Structures are given as C-alpha cells and as structure tokens.
PDB file of C-alpha atoms in Angstrom:
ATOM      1  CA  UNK A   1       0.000   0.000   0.000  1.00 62.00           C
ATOM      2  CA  UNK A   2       3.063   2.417   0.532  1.00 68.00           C
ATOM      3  CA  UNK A   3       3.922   2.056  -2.922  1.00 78.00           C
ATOM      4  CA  UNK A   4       0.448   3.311  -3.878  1.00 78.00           C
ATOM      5  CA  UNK A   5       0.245   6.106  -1.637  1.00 77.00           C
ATOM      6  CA  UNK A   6       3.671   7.233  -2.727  1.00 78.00           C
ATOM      7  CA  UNK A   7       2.730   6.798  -6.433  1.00 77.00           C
ATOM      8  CA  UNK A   8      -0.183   8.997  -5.358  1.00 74.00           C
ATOM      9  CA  UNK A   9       1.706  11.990  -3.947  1.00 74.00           C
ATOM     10  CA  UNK A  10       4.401  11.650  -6.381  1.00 70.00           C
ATOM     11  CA  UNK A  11       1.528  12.624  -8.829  1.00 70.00           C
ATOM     12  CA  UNK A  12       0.015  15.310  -6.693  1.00 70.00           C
ATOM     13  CA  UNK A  13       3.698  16.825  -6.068  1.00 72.00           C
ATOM     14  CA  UNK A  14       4.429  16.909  -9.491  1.00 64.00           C
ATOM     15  CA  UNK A  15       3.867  19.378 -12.330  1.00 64.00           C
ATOM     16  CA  UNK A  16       0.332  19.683 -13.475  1.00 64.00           C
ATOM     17  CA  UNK A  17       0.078  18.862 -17.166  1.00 60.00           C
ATOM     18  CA  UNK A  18      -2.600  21.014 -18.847  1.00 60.00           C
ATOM     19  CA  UNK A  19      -3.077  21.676 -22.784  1.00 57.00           C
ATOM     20  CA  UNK A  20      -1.177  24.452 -23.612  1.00 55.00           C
ATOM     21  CA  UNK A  21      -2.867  27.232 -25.595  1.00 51.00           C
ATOM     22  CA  UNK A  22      -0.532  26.310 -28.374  1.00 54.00           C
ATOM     23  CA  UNK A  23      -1.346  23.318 -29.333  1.00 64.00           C
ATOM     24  CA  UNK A  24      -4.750  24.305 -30.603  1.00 64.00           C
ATOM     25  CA  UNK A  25      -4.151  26.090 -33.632  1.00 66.00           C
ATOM     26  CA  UNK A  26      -6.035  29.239 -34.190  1.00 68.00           C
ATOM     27  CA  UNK A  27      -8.295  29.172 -37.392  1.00 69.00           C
ATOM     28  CA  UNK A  28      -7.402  31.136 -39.997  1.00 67.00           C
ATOM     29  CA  UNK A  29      -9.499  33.411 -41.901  1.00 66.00           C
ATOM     30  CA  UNK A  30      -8.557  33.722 -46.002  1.00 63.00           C
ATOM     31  CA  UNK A  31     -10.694  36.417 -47.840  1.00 61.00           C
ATOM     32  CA  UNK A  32     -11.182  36.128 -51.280  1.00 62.00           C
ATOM     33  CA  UNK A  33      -8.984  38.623 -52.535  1.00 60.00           C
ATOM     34  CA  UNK A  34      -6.221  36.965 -50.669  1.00 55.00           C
ATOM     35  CA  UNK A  35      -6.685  33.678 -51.599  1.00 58.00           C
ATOM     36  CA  UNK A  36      -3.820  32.082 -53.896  1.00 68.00           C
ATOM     37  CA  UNK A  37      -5.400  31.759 -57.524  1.00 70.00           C
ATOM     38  CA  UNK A  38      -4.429  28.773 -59.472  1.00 84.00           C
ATOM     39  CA  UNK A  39      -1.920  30.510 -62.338  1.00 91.00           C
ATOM     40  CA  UNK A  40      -3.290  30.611 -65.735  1.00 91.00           C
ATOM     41  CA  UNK A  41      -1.608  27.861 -68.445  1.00 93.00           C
ATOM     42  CA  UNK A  42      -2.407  29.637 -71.534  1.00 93.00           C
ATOM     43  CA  UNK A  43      -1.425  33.149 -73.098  1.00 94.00           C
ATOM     44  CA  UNK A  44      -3.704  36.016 -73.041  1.00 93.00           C
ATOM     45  CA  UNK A  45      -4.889  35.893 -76.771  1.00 92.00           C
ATOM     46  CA  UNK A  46      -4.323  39.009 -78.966  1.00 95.00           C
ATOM     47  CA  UNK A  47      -6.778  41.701 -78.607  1.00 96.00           C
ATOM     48  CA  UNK A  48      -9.438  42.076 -81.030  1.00 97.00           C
ATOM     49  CA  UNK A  49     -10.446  45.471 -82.648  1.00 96.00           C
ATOM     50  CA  UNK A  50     -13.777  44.780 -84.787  1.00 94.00           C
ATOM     51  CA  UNK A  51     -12.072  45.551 -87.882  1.00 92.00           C
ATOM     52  CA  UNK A  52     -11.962  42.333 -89.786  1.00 93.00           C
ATOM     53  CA  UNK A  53     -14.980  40.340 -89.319  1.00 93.00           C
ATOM     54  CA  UNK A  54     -12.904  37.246 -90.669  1.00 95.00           C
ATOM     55  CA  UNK A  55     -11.188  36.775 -87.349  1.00 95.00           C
ATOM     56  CA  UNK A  56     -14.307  36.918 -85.002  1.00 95.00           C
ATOM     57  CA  UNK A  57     -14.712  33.222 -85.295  1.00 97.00           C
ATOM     58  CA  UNK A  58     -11.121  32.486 -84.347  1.00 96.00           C
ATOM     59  CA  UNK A  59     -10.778  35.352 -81.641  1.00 97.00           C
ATOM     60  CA  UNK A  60     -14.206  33.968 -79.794  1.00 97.00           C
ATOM     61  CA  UNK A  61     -13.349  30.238 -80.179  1.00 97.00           C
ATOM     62  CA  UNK A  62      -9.332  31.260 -78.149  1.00 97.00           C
ATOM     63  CA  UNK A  63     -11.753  33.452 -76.146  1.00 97.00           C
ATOM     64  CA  UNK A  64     -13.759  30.199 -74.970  1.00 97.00           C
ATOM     65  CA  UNK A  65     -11.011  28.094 -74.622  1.00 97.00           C
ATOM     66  CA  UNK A  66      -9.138  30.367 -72.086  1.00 97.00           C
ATOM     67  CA  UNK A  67     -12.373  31.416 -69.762  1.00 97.00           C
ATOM     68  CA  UNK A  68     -12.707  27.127 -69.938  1.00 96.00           C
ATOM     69  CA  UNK A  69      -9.316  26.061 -69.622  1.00 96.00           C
ATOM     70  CA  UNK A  70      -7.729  29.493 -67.210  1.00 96.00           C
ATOM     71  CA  UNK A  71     -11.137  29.892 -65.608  1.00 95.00           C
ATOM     72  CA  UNK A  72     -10.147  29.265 -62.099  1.00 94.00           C
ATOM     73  CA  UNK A  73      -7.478  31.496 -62.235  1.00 94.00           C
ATOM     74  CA  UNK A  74      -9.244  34.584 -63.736  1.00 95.00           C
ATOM     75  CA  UNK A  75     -12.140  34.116 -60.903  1.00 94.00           C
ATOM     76  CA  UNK A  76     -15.891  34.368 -60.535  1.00 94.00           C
ATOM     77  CA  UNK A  77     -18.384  35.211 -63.622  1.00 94.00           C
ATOM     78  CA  UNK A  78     -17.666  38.854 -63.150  1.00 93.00           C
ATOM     79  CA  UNK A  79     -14.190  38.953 -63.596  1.00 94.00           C
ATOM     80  CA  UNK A  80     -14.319  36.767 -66.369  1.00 95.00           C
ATOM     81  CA  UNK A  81     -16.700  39.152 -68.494  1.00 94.00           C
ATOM     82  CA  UNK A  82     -14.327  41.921 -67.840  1.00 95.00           C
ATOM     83  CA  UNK A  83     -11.500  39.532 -69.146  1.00 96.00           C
ATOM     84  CA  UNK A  84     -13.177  39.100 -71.573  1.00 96.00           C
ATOM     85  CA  UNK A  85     -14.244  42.935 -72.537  1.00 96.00           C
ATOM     86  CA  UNK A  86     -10.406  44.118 -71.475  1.00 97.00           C
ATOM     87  CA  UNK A  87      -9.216  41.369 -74.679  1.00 97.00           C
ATOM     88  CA  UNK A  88     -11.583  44.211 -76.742  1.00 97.00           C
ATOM     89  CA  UNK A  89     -10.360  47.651 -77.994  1.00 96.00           C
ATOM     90  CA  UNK A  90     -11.614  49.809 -80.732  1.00 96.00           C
ATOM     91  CA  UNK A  91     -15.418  49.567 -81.898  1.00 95.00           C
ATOM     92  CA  UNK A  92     -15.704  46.080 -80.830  1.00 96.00           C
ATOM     93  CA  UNK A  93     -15.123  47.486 -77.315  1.00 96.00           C
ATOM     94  CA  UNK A  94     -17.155  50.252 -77.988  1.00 96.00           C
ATOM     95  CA  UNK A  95     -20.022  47.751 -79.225  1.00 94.00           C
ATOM     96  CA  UNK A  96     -19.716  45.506 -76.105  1.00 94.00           C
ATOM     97  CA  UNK A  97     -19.120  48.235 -73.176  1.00 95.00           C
ATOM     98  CA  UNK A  98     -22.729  49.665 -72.536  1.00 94.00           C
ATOM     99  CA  UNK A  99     -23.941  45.766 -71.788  1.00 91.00           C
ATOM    100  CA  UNK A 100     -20.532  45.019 -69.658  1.00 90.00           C
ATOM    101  CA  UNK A 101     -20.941  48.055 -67.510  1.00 86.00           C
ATOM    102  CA  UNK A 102     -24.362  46.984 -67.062  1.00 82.00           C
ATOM    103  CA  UNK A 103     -23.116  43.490 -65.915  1.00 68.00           C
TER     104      UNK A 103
END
C-alpha cells in the first residue's frame, strides 16, 4: 500500500500537465482577394479590334477556350466578363461596353 500512496503523492507533487494554448491552432481566416489563384496555363490571346470580321470566329473560339481552360485562375463570372471585354479595344469594345458596364 506504501507504494500506492507514494505513487499517489508523487503525482500530486508533481507538475500539473494542462493543454497548452498552443497546441490548438487558431483558425485562420482567407478572404477572397487573398486567396492564392491557381496561375493561368495559356497566353492572353491578342486583342481584337472589330475591324476584320474574318477573325471573329477564331478570336471567340481562343476566347472560350481560355475562360474554360484558365477559368479558375481569372475568378468568378464577373471577372471573367471583364476579361473578356479588357481582350476588346476599338469599336468592338465600344459595341460591347454599354452591356458590360451593365453586368
């Protein structure tokens, strides 16, 4: 029984072990704007200007391969029509701007 009872106080003498704070870890709160995008595989395609009809087809069909394939890292729907208008200039841009700034 002495063994016990010294086993005992032994314990109660000894340091108290408690969790330390540090061992939880704190959660961590990632806004969107911070968050780490995914980087984009393909090149931004050439900018179209509305002057040659002829290369709509091919501008649009680069144009929907990059929002499909770099979606993720241009970001939400939003972004990805302004992507999309900022790959514009001249009167194609002009053409397309009163529904974007709509959007």
């Amino acid at each position: 029984m002495a063994s016990i009872a010294d086993r005992i106080s032994h314990l109660e003498e000894g340091p108290r072990l408690t969790p330390a704070a540090s061992l939880v870890p704190e959660p961590q709160i990632v806004f969107a704007d911070q968050a780490r995008r995914v980087k984009p595989r393909l090149l931004d395609l050439e900018r179209y200007n509305g002057g040659k009809s002829s290369q709509y087809p091919q501008f649009a069909g680069i144009l929907r391969a990059k929002l499909k394939i770099d979606g993720p890292a241009i970001g939400n729907k939003r972004e990805k029509v302004w992507y999309a208008f900022e790959r514009l200039t001249g009167s194609a841009a002009s053409r397309v701007y009163p529904w974007v700034d709509t959007y």
